């Protein structure tokens, strides 16, 4: 195996055993990116010198200590997470040229664990989208078929890991943005429970939904990275003080035996579910059963409202969060302005792309006086019903098994209509609204003409049960014939 193909666990072990140095590993990733990324377009920027300098420092630190879990492991960062001294554009023209003055808490944690922040990866502008086609700064292609999208919004992260252009990457998930691209690019993508991971220093899209999570080559890798990310942060009041479980330990002896898997009926009789995705999901269910899991049909009765609720709540929060990009405090400043109102209006008109504008318009509308109760107020109430559906179901089962997205990766340019694009998140949005944790794990390949496209399945667990999510995920990963 070449060094750039390694996952986090293999890389960390190889480094600890001094089989190779961090400089060698980081250089291998850089060489691979130089060779392949002109084709894939996963990265927006890559400070090679900075990454190699951090790698060298890690190698030097190794002489003194060998106890940091990620010492010398290079990882790629979605371009909306602040790393001091690096660009943070959110793939928007609005923030082109912006340099972060501070580290996000997740980055502080990663650096404290010894990781090397190597490269900034592409995304849909401000994380709004499902294909990375909304990036204002470049096209990213699916490493399994270059004519197709990598998914989104964390499409650069998924393409980098799936194409072996990174050891691992970090994404964010508001309604599906870690899980759907993970499914499209044949990798593991974990969305932690709301509050599990600090959002401080992560450019906000919808603050009541956003979470940072690992995008990796294995479930072990996801556990190792989540361990470093998770926990209380003074700078984010939604992160509880409770101790974080030992995730690697939680996976010891992982097995499907006796695991109660709920199959929510609302997720299975959906028109528009691709037959190959259905086949792969059915096979996954059967292999879990064969390995000793107990299948239970369950119902999440308010699922049908989730999409509508999300497309009120997420744009509402986005419209407030994006108000700061006004050409004065942040971002692109129009040169054509003669008064302050025009400065705001023109800077925003020139800086934001069409999807971001669409969300801001929807968001300000649903929050406007006279409409607030009818839209935002009501959506918040239905969100509570959706959360209760999950709470009820998790009294009966350990996990839910569902498709991740209705289809495998689609062609670049194929989905033109925003509403069709929104349907990608049909199966991921309800869990986001409920705040529980979920993971996309590779499950098979869909045959599409003469290409084979990766398809993942989603496991969903109750809030703050990442320990059981990882344990079940690890057991699933080990099944043959899935
Ligand atoms: N695709 C969804 C959207 O466009 C989710 C995005 C995300 O999770 N960041 O809003």
Tab-separated table of C-alpha atoms and ligand atoms in Angstrom:
chain	number	residue	atom	x	y	z
A	1	UNK	CA	0.000	0.000	0.000
A	2	UNK	CA	1.363	3.447	-0.856
A	3	UNK	CA	1.521	5.950	1.975
A	4	UNK	CA	-1.205	8.212	0.565
A	5	UNK	CA	-3.633	5.293	0.630
A	6	UNK	CA	-3.388	4.857	4.400
A	7	UNK	CA	-6.182	5.710	6.783
A	8	UNK	CA	-5.769	7.502	10.106
A	9	UNK	CA	-5.250	4.432	12.241
A	10	UNK	CA	-2.703	2.865	9.892
A	11	UNK	CA	-0.906	6.176	9.506
A	12	UNK	CA	-0.806	6.819	13.257
A	13	UNK	CA	0.456	3.302	13.936
A	14	UNK	CA	3.091	3.463	11.202
A	15	UNK	CA	4.316	6.787	12.543
A	16	UNK	CA	4.415	5.540	16.127
A	17	UNK	CA	6.381	2.484	15.033
A	18	UNK	CA	8.663	4.791	13.047
A	19	UNK	CA	8.049	2.896	9.804
A	20	UNK	CA	7.910	6.288	8.110
A	21	UNK	CA	8.055	9.905	9.165
A	22	UNK	CA	5.340	12.531	9.051
A	23	UNK	CA	7.387	14.418	6.456
A	24	UNK	CA	7.396	11.322	4.239
A	25	UNK	CA	3.682	10.748	4.742
A	26	UNK	CA	2.773	14.388	4.149
A	27	UNK	CA	5.019	14.500	1.078
A	28	UNK	CA	3.268	11.374	-0.256
A	29	UNK	CA	-0.099	13.109	0.099
A	30	UNK	CA	1.285	16.247	-1.578
A	31	UNK	CA	2.685	14.186	-4.486
A	32	UNK	CA	-0.634	12.439	-4.930
A	33	UNK	CA	-2.505	15.758	-4.885
A	34	UNK	CA	-0.105	17.190	-7.467
A	35	UNK	CA	-0.593	14.163	-9.671
A	36	UNK	CA	-4.347	13.771	-9.376
A	37	UNK	CA	-6.044	16.918	-8.198
A	38	UNK	CA	-5.989	18.698	-11.534
A	39	UNK	CA	-8.506	16.017	-12.525
A	40	UNK	CA	-10.562	15.812	-9.330
A	41	UNK	CA	-10.460	19.366	-7.975
A	42	UNK	CA	-10.918	18.406	-4.336
A	43	UNK	CA	-8.646	21.131	-2.963
A	44	UNK	CA	-9.092	24.881	-3.123
A	45	UNK	CA	-5.702	25.630	-1.591
A	46	UNK	CA	-2.852	23.589	-0.179
A	47	UNK	CA	-0.070	25.264	1.746
A	48	UNK	CA	2.555	22.613	1.021
A	49	UNK	CA	5.348	24.412	2.828
A	50	UNK	CA	3.242	25.000	5.924
A	51	UNK	CA	2.107	21.367	5.982
A	52	UNK	CA	5.667	20.091	5.617
A	53	UNK	CA	6.865	22.428	8.360
A	54	UNK	CA	4.159	21.086	10.716
A	55	UNK	CA	5.095	17.543	9.700
A	56	UNK	CA	8.738	18.236	10.491
A	57	UNK	CA	7.757	19.658	13.883
A	58	UNK	CA	5.705	16.491	14.522
A	59	UNK	CA	8.683	14.307	13.673
A	60	UNK	CA	10.821	16.303	16.081
A	61	UNK	CA	8.183	16.079	18.795
A	62	UNK	CA	8.122	12.313	18.281
A	63	UNK	CA	11.598	12.056	19.710
A	64	UNK	CA	10.350	13.487	23.013
A	65	UNK	CA	6.896	11.876	23.238
A	66	UNK	CA	4.911	9.159	21.573
A	67	UNK	CA	1.529	9.574	23.209
A	68	UNK	CA	-0.372	11.980	20.950
A	69	UNK	CA	-3.057	10.060	19.030
A	70	UNK	CA	-2.660	11.921	15.733
A	71	UNK	CA	0.949	13.032	15.917
A	72	UNK	CA	2.080	13.753	12.371
A	73	UNK	CA	-1.130	12.633	10.636
A	74	UNK	CA	-2.078	15.042	7.815
A	75	UNK	CA	-5.788	15.819	7.414
A	76	UNK	CA	-7.775	17.974	4.980
A	77	UNK	CA	-10.154	20.661	6.219
A	78	UNK	CA	-13.417	21.846	4.657
A	79	UNK	CA	-12.989	25.456	3.674
A	80	UNK	CA	-15.385	26.847	6.266
A	81	UNK	CA	-13.449	25.775	9.382
A	82	UNK	CA	-10.987	28.422	10.571
A	83	UNK	CA	-7.315	27.488	10.740
A	84	UNK	CA	-5.151	30.386	11.852
A	85	UNK	CA	-3.169	31.881	8.984
A	86	UNK	CA	-4.932	29.853	6.293
A	87	UNK	CA	-7.638	30.980	3.876
A	88	UNK	CA	-11.262	30.315	4.838
A	89	UNK	CA	-13.424	31.140	1.842
A	90	UNK	CA	-16.500	28.929	2.375
A	91	UNK	CA	-16.088	28.479	-1.413
A	92	UNK	CA	-17.602	31.936	-1.852
A	93	UNK	CA	-16.406	34.913	-3.845
A	94	UNK	CA	-17.572	36.840	-0.796
A	95	UNK	CA	-14.605	35.571	1.215
A	96	UNK	CA	-11.972	35.232	-1.473
A	97	UNK	CA	-8.695	36.385	0.005
A	98	UNK	CA	-9.862	36.096	3.621
A	99	UNK	CA	-7.302	34.701	6.080
A	100	UNK	CA	-8.394	33.244	9.426
A	101	UNK	CA	-7.110	35.126	12.455
A	102	UNK	CA	-7.738	32.202	14.837
A	103	UNK	CA	-8.188	28.434	15.133
A	104	UNK	CA	-11.643	26.886	15.488
A	105	UNK	CA	-11.939	24.749	18.627
A	106	UNK	CA	-11.936	21.578	16.517
A	107	UNK	CA	-8.658	22.707	14.969
A	108	UNK	CA	-7.176	23.507	18.385
A	109	UNK	CA	-8.125	19.997	19.455
A	110	UNK	CA	-6.661	18.446	16.316
A	111	UNK	CA	-3.424	20.370	16.674
A	112	UNK	CA	-3.205	19.427	20.353
A	113	UNK	CA	-3.539	15.784	19.258
A	114	UNK	CA	-0.646	16.305	16.848
A	115	UNK	CA	-2.522	16.417	13.516
A	116	UNK	CA	-1.159	18.361	10.551
A	117	UNK	CA	-3.748	20.583	8.835
A	118	UNK	CA	-2.927	19.889	5.208
A	119	UNK	CA	-5.056	21.573	2.600
A	120	UNK	CA	-8.446	23.242	2.325
A	121	UNK	CA	-11.123	21.354	0.431
A	122	UNK	CA	-13.951	22.533	-1.777
A	123	UNK	CA	-17.636	22.658	-0.835
A	124	UNK	CA	-20.939	24.156	-1.852
A	125	UNK	CA	-20.881	27.856	-1.129
A	126	UNK	CA	-21.511	28.362	2.607
A	127	UNK	CA	-22.413	24.634	2.748
A	128	UNK	CA	-25.653	25.120	0.834
A	129	UNK	CA	-26.096	22.309	-1.653
A	130	UNK	CA	-25.756	18.603	-2.325
A	131	UNK	CA	-23.267	18.378	-5.188
A	132	UNK	CA	-20.488	20.947	-4.647
A	133	UNK	CA	-21.702	22.524	-7.902
A	134	UNK	CA	-22.641	25.610	-5.880
A	135	UNK	CA	-18.981	26.287	-5.109
A	136	UNK	CA	-18.112	29.776	-6.268
A	137	UNK	CA	-14.474	28.769	-6.675
A	138	UNK	CA	-14.203	25.530	-8.623
A	139	UNK	CA	-15.545	22.183	-9.807
A	140	UNK	CA	-14.970	18.970	-7.845
A	141	UNK	CA	-15.384	15.612	-9.569
A	142	UNK	CA	-16.270	12.229	-8.161
A	143	UNK	CA	-13.117	10.059	-8.053
A	144	UNK	CA	-15.200	7.010	-9.104
A	145	UNK	CA	-16.498	8.686	-12.255
A	146	UNK	CA	-15.125	12.069	-13.255
A	147	UNK	CA	-18.303	13.027	-15.095
A	148	UNK	CA	-20.232	12.906	-11.818
A	149	UNK	CA	-20.537	15.035	-8.700
A	150	UNK	CA	-18.901	14.020	-5.408
A	151	UNK	CA	-22.044	15.030	-3.489
A	152	UNK	CA	-22.141	17.943	-1.128
A	153	UNK	CA	-21.836	20.144	0.561
A	154	UNK	CA	-18.646	18.469	1.880
A	155	UNK	CA	-17.831	17.244	-1.641
A	156	UNK	CA	-14.164	18.247	-1.602
A	157	UNK	CA	-13.659	16.357	1.666
A	158	UNK	CA	-15.329	13.226	0.263
A	159	UNK	CA	-13.518	13.350	-3.086
A	160	UNK	CA	-10.168	13.870	-1.339
A	161	UNK	CA	-10.618	10.860	0.940
A	162	UNK	CA	-12.387	8.649	-1.635
A	163	UNK	CA	-9.693	9.381	-4.217
A	164	UNK	CA	-6.843	8.842	-1.708
A	165	UNK	CA	-5.827	12.487	-1.926
A	166	UNK	CA	-6.060	12.729	1.859
A	167	UNK	CA	-5.617	10.409	4.836
A	168	UNK	CA	-8.887	11.783	6.232
A	169	UNK	CA	-10.914	14.969	6.040
A	170	UNK	CA	-13.333	17.025	8.069
A	171	UNK	CA	-16.718	18.114	6.853
A	172	UNK	CA	-19.801	19.712	8.295
A	173	UNK	CA	-23.338	18.413	8.200
A	174	UNK	CA	-26.420	20.580	8.568
A	175	UNK	CA	-28.901	18.393	6.716
A	176	UNK	CA	-26.778	15.663	5.148
A	177	UNK	CA	-23.547	17.273	3.995
A	178	UNK	CA	-21.203	14.708	5.533
A	179	UNK	CA	-23.309	11.612	4.936
A	180	UNK	CA	-24.466	12.081	1.340
A	181	UNK	CA	-21.012	12.852	-0.137
A	182	UNK	CA	-19.562	9.992	1.936
A	183	UNK	CA	-22.075	7.671	0.263
A	184	UNK	CA	-21.225	9.045	-3.202
A	185	UNK	CA	-17.459	8.611	-2.705
A	186	UNK	CA	-17.311	5.265	-0.870
A	187	UNK	CA	-16.125	6.502	2.505
A	188	UNK	CA	-17.349	6.646	6.100
A	189	UNK	CA	-19.000	9.925	7.128
A	190	UNK	CA	-20.100	10.534	10.704
A	191	UNK	CA	-22.469	13.291	11.767
A	192	UNK	CA	-22.188	13.687	15.526
A	193	UNK	CA	-25.176	14.535	17.717
A	194	UNK	CA	-25.966	18.203	17.970
A	195	UNK	CA	-23.695	19.616	20.678
A	196	UNK	CA	-21.219	16.726	20.660
A	197	UNK	CA	-18.622	18.819	18.825
A	198	UNK	CA	-17.943	22.522	19.260
A	199	UNK	CA	-19.020	24.855	16.476
A	200	UNK	CA	-16.747	27.695	17.584
A	201	UNK	CA	-14.761	28.905	14.591
A	202	UNK	CA	-16.893	27.025	12.085
A	203	UNK	CA	-18.615	29.449	9.736
A	204	UNK	CA	-22.284	29.158	10.652
A	205	UNK	CA	-24.936	28.081	8.165
A	206	UNK	CA	-27.864	27.000	10.396
A	207	UNK	CA	-26.730	27.203	13.997
A	208	UNK	CA	-29.307	24.824	15.465
A	209	UNK	CA	-28.259	22.079	13.022
A	210	UNK	CA	-24.565	22.443	12.102
A	211	UNK	CA	-22.057	19.826	13.273
A	212	UNK	CA	-18.447	19.073	12.300
A	213	UNK	CA	-17.593	15.429	11.705
A	214	UNK	CA	-14.926	13.077	10.354
A	215	UNK	CA	-14.896	11.723	6.789
A	216	UNK	CA	-12.656	8.677	6.694
A	217	UNK	CA	-11.615	5.410	5.108
A	218	UNK	CA	-12.845	3.264	8.018
A	219	UNK	CA	-15.021	3.255	11.117
A	220	UNK	CA	-11.896	3.010	13.309
A	221	UNK	CA	-10.641	6.225	11.759
A	222	UNK	CA	-13.978	7.940	12.431
A	223	UNK	CA	-13.790	6.880	16.084
A	224	UNK	CA	-10.226	8.131	16.486
A	225	UNK	CA	-11.051	11.510	15.011
A	226	UNK	CA	-14.347	11.937	16.859
A	227	UNK	CA	-12.507	11.246	20.110
A	228	UNK	CA	-10.343	14.269	19.452
A	229	UNK	CA	-13.186	16.532	18.291
A	230	UNK	CA	-15.818	15.737	20.919
A	231	UNK	CA	-16.375	17.399	24.239
A	232	UNK	CA	-17.238	20.527	26.128
A	233	UNK	CA	-16.063	23.893	24.877
A	234	UNK	CA	-16.550	27.116	26.798
A	235	UNK	CA	-16.974	28.896	23.496
A	236	UNK	CA	-20.033	26.859	22.464
A	237	UNK	CA	-22.815	26.720	25.032
A	238	UNK	CA	-24.485	23.756	23.310
A	239	UNK	CA	-21.628	21.376	24.220
A	240	UNK	CA	-22.382	19.549	27.499
A	241	UNK	CA	-19.809	18.994	30.230
A	242	UNK	CA	-20.466	15.233	30.460
A	243	UNK	CA	-17.411	13.073	29.879
A	244	UNK	CA	-16.876	11.738	26.358
A	245	UNK	CA	-16.920	7.921	26.121
A	246	UNK	CA	-13.854	6.025	24.953
A	247	UNK	CA	-14.951	5.269	21.401
A	248	UNK	CA	-12.229	2.784	20.501
A	249	UNK	CA	-13.084	0.836	23.608
A	250	UNK	CA	-16.782	0.953	22.755
A	251	UNK	CA	-16.002	-0.890	19.520
A	252	UNK	CA	-14.123	-3.780	21.105
A	253	UNK	CA	-15.748	-7.087	20.222
A	254	UNK	CA	-18.301	-5.311	18.001
A	255	UNK	CA	-20.907	-7.691	16.649
A	256	UNK	CA	-24.365	-7.613	15.092
A	257	UNK	CA	-25.624	-10.303	17.469
A	258	UNK	CA	-28.750	-9.143	19.243
A	259	UNK	CA	-28.607	-5.604	17.835
A	260	UNK	CA	-32.148	-4.315	17.366
A	261	UNK	CA	-32.315	-2.562	14.020
A	262	UNK	CA	-35.351	-0.436	13.270
A	263	UNK	CA	-36.486	-0.101	9.673
A	264	UNK	CA	-38.603	3.042	9.448
A	265	UNK	CA	-41.322	2.309	6.965
A	266	UNK	CA	-41.548	5.935	5.827
A	267	UNK	CA	-37.983	5.634	4.485
A	268	UNK	CA	-38.679	2.625	2.357
A	269	UNK	CA	-41.810	3.319	0.479
A	270	UNK	CA	-40.553	6.439	-1.226
A	271	UNK	CA	-41.063	7.164	-4.882
A	272	UNK	CA	-37.814	8.179	-6.535
A	273	UNK	CA	-35.709	5.656	-4.609
A	274	UNK	CA	-33.263	4.317	-7.179
A	275	UNK	CA	-33.686	0.530	-7.628
A	276	UNK	CA	-29.961	-0.070	-7.200
A	277	UNK	CA	-29.945	1.912	-3.942
A	278	UNK	CA	-32.931	-0.144	-2.825
A	279	UNK	CA	-31.174	-3.387	-3.743
A	280	UNK	CA	-28.001	-2.436	-1.855
A	281	UNK	CA	-29.957	-1.307	1.205
A	282	UNK	CA	-31.986	-4.552	1.170
A	283	UNK	CA	-28.786	-6.569	0.951
A	284	UNK	CA	-27.331	-4.618	3.882
A	285	UNK	CA	-30.443	-5.383	5.934
A	286	UNK	CA	-30.259	-9.064	5.057
A	287	UNK	CA	-26.583	-9.338	5.928
A	288	UNK	CA	-27.193	-7.686	9.324
A	289	UNK	CA	-29.971	-10.175	9.962
A	290	UNK	CA	-27.778	-13.089	8.905
A	291	UNK	CA	-25.156	-11.852	11.374
A	292	UNK	CA	-27.643	-12.010	14.238
A	293	UNK	CA	-29.363	-8.618	14.268
A	294	UNK	CA	-33.058	-8.431	15.031
A	295	UNK	CA	-35.100	-6.436	12.522
A	296	UNK	CA	-38.013	-4.365	13.744
A	297	UNK	CA	-40.356	-2.405	11.518
A	298	UNK	CA	-40.877	1.035	13.047
A	299	UNK	CA	-42.641	4.247	12.138
A	300	UNK	CA	-41.522	7.866	12.238
A	301	UNK	CA	-44.890	9.370	11.375
A	302	UNK	CA	-43.835	12.985	10.910
A	303	UNK	CA	-41.106	12.209	8.373
A	304	UNK	CA	-43.110	13.657	5.511
A	305	UNK	CA	-42.878	17.148	7.029
A	306	UNK	CA	-39.125	17.098	7.629
A	307	UNK	CA	-38.138	18.548	4.286
A	308	UNK	CA	-40.542	21.467	4.559
A	309	UNK	CA	-39.482	22.140	8.148
A	310	UNK	CA	-35.794	22.077	7.227
A	311	UNK	CA	-36.274	24.469	4.318
A	312	UNK	CA	-37.857	26.969	6.698
A	313	UNK	CA	-35.529	26.611	9.679
A	314	UNK	CA	-32.195	26.305	7.827
A	315	UNK	CA	-32.725	29.327	5.528
A	316	UNK	CA	-34.121	31.377	8.435
A	317	UNK	CA	-30.980	30.791	10.468
A	318	UNK	CA	-28.769	31.234	7.420
A	319	UNK	CA	-30.310	34.600	6.606
A	320	UNK	CA	-29.422	35.813	10.094
A	321	UNK	CA	-25.950	34.268	10.092
A	322	UNK	CA	-25.043	35.642	6.681
A	323	UNK	CA	-26.116	39.194	7.551
A	324	UNK	CA	-22.544	39.849	8.717
A	325	UNK	CA	-21.241	39.618	5.160
A	326	UNK	CA	-22.018	43.162	4.220
A	327	UNK	CA	-18.813	44.435	2.644
A	328	UNK	CA	-17.968	46.397	5.784
A	329	UNK	CA	-17.385	43.901	8.552
A	330	UNK	CA	-16.528	41.003	6.292
A	331	UNK	CA	-15.901	40.038	2.775
A	332	UNK	CA	-16.110	41.379	-0.698
A	333	UNK	CA	-16.702	45.105	-0.961
A	334	UNK	CA	-18.295	46.480	-4.082
A	335	UNK	CA	-16.390	49.253	-5.757
A	336	UNK	CA	-19.490	50.680	-7.355
A	337	UNK	CA	-21.197	52.060	-4.274
A	338	UNK	CA	-22.024	55.675	-3.655
A	339	UNK	CA	-23.892	55.337	-0.346
A	340	UNK	CA	-24.029	52.848	2.473
A	341	UNK	CA	-27.201	51.112	1.344
A	342	UNK	CA	-25.768	50.523	-2.105
A	343	UNK	CA	-22.546	49.322	-0.534
A	344	UNK	CA	-24.428	46.591	1.340
A	345	UNK	CA	-26.692	45.690	-1.537
A	346	UNK	CA	-24.029	45.621	-4.245
A	347	UNK	CA	-21.429	43.863	-2.124
A	348	UNK	CA	-23.912	41.098	-1.348
A	349	UNK	CA	-25.231	40.949	-4.904
A	350	UNK	CA	-21.709	40.570	-6.282
A	351	UNK	CA	-20.311	38.327	-3.536
A	352	UNK	CA	-22.992	35.659	-3.087
A	353	UNK	CA	-23.947	32.996	-5.624
A	354	UNK	CA	-27.528	32.163	-6.649
A	355	UNK	CA	-28.265	29.382	-4.125
A	356	UNK	CA	-27.062	31.481	-1.201
A	357	UNK	CA	-29.226	34.371	-2.368
A	358	UNK	CA	-32.205	32.028	-2.710
A	359	UNK	CA	-31.745	30.849	0.890
A	360	UNK	CA	-31.369	34.384	2.231
A	361	UNK	CA	-34.539	35.480	0.455
A	362	UNK	CA	-36.477	32.453	1.752
A	363	UNK	CA	-35.067	32.946	5.222
A	364	UNK	CA	-35.875	36.622	5.561
A	365	UNK	CA	-39.365	35.940	4.204
A	366	UNK	CA	-40.209	33.217	6.739
A	367	UNK	CA	-38.912	35.404	9.563
A	368	UNK	CA	-40.644	38.589	8.485
A	369	UNK	CA	-43.325	40.033	10.713
A	370	UNK	CA	-46.712	38.669	9.761
A	371	UNK	CA	-45.216	35.415	8.467
A	372	UNK	CA	-43.057	34.421	11.412
A	373	UNK	CA	-45.770	32.476	13.259
A	374	UNK	CA	-47.131	30.821	10.151
A	375	UNK	CA	-43.733	29.606	8.974
A	376	UNK	CA	-40.886	29.681	11.475
A	377	UNK	CA	-43.074	29.259	14.559
A	378	UNK	CA	-44.993	26.376	13.083
A	379	UNK	CA	-41.891	24.710	11.666
A	380	UNK	CA	-40.310	24.792	15.132
A	381	UNK	CA	-43.347	23.004	16.559
A	382	UNK	CA	-43.285	20.312	13.891
A	383	UNK	CA	-39.566	19.911	14.526
A	384	UNK	CA	-40.447	18.945	18.098
A	385	UNK	CA	-42.836	16.288	16.781
A	386	UNK	CA	-40.091	14.903	14.551
A	387	UNK	CA	-37.707	14.755	17.499
A	388	UNK	CA	-40.339	12.921	19.580
A	389	UNK	CA	-40.823	10.358	16.799
A	390	UNK	CA	-37.155	9.424	17.155
A	391	UNK	CA	-37.286	9.426	20.958
A	392	UNK	CA	-40.173	6.947	20.847
A	393	UNK	CA	-38.453	4.686	18.358
A	394	UNK	CA	-35.188	4.607	20.306
A	395	UNK	CA	-37.089	3.157	23.273
A	396	UNK	CA	-37.550	0.074	21.124
A	397	UNK	CA	-34.460	-0.248	18.936
A	398	UNK	CA	-30.706	0.379	19.147
A	399	UNK	CA	-30.355	1.898	15.722
A	400	UNK	CA	-32.152	2.651	12.476
A	401	UNK	CA	-30.907	1.453	9.121
A	402	UNK	CA	-31.903	3.505	6.082
A	403	UNK	CA	-30.625	4.616	2.686
A	404	UNK	CA	-28.375	7.701	2.770
A	405	UNK	CA	-29.588	9.370	-0.414
A	406	UNK	CA	-32.213	8.330	-2.962
A	407	UNK	CA	-29.665	7.872	-5.778
A	408	UNK	CA	-25.962	7.272	-6.367
A	409	UNK	CA	-23.807	10.166	-7.628
A	410	UNK	CA	-25.441	11.991	-10.525
A	411	UNK	CA	-23.794	13.675	-13.494
A	412	UNK	CA	-22.362	17.153	-13.200
A	413	UNK	CA	-25.048	19.519	-14.513
A	414	UNK	CA	-27.744	16.839	-14.480
A	415	UNK	CA	-29.835	18.272	-11.639
A	416	UNK	CA	-30.802	21.814	-12.549
A	417	UNK	CA	-33.899	22.313	-10.473
A	418	UNK	CA	-33.207	23.362	-6.838
A	419	UNK	CA	-36.181	21.383	-5.512
A	420	UNK	CA	-34.907	18.144	-7.064
A	421	UNK	CA	-31.512	18.885	-5.560
A	422	UNK	CA	-33.112	19.374	-2.125
A	423	UNK	CA	-34.592	15.853	-2.320
A	424	UNK	CA	-31.099	14.392	-1.942
A	425	UNK	CA	-31.424	14.935	1.785
A	426	UNK	CA	-34.758	13.225	2.259
A	427	UNK	CA	-33.261	10.548	4.526
A	428	UNK	CA	-30.655	12.647	6.317
A	429	UNK	CA	-32.651	15.756	7.238
A	430	UNK	CA	-35.051	14.216	9.798
A	431	UNK	CA	-32.155	13.062	12.012
A	432	UNK	CA	-30.513	16.470	11.722
A	433	UNK	CA	-33.703	18.158	12.929
A	434	UNK	CA	-33.902	15.697	15.826
A	435	UNK	CA	-30.224	16.269	16.728
A	436	UNK	CA	-29.256	12.599	16.912
A	437	UNK	CA	-26.118	10.986	15.487
A	438	UNK	CA	-25.754	9.062	12.270
A	439	UNK	CA	-23.180	7.616	9.948
A	440	UNK	CA	-22.932	6.719	6.294
A	441	UNK	CA	-20.943	3.530	5.667
A	442	UNK	CA	-19.998	2.018	2.290
A	443	UNK	CA	-22.404	-0.810	1.433
A	444	UNK	CA	-21.897	-1.696	-2.221
A	445	UNK	CA	-21.801	-0.501	-5.794
A	446	UNK	CA	-24.669	0.408	-8.091
A	447	UNK	CA	-24.311	-0.652	-11.686
A	448	UNK	CA	-24.995	2.305	-13.956
A	449	UNK	CA	-24.263	1.466	-17.587
A	450	UNK	CA	-20.712	0.240	-17.484
A	451	UNK	CA	-19.691	2.199	-14.375
A	452	UNK	CA	-19.988	1.094	-10.804
A	453	UNK	CA	-20.998	3.822	-8.363
A	454	UNK	CA	-20.550	3.582	-4.606
A	455	UNK	CA	-23.595	3.547	-2.346
A	456	UNK	CA	-23.612	3.819	1.441
A	457	UNK	CA	-26.208	2.998	4.044
A	458	UNK	CA	-27.089	5.132	7.029
A	459	UNK	CA	-27.199	4.036	10.655
A	460	UNK	CA	-28.924	6.464	13.030
A	461	UNK	CA	-28.605	6.281	16.826
A	462	UNK	CA	-30.084	8.262	19.672
A	463	UNK	CA	-28.479	11.561	20.636
A	464	UNK	CA	-25.097	11.154	22.341
A	465	UNK	CA	-24.942	7.448	21.531
A	466	UNK	CA	-21.960	7.728	19.179
A	467	UNK	CA	-20.513	4.837	21.190
A	468	UNK	CA	-23.228	2.476	19.993
A	469	UNK	CA	-23.290	4.044	16.514
A	470	UNK	CA	-19.579	3.285	16.102
A	471	UNK	CA	-19.924	-0.184	17.582
A	472	UNK	CA	-22.733	-1.061	15.192
A	473	UNK	CA	-20.908	0.589	12.308
A	474	UNK	CA	-17.789	-1.398	13.050
A	475	UNK	CA	-19.799	-4.619	13.110
A	476	UNK	CA	-21.411	-3.709	9.780
A	477	UNK	CA	-18.069	-2.868	8.225
A	478	UNK	CA	-16.833	-6.345	9.126
A	479	UNK	CA	-19.715	-8.204	7.455
A	480	UNK	CA	-18.994	-10.040	4.288
A	481	UNK	CA	-21.481	-10.113	1.455
A	482	UNK	CA	-22.977	-6.731	2.315
B	1	LIG	N1	-28.043	19.785	1.087
B	1	LIG	C1	-28.569	20.439	2.247
B	1	LIG	C2	-28.704	21.910	1.980
B	1	LIG	O1	-28.440	22.314	0.906
B	1	LIG	C3	-27.705	20.188	3.432
B	1	LIG	C4	-26.461	20.965	3.435
B	1	LIG	C5	-25.611	20.729	4.630
B	1	LIG	O2	-25.806	19.751	5.355
B	1	LIG	N2	-24.709	21.649	4.867
B	1	LIG	O3	-29.065	22.667	2.812
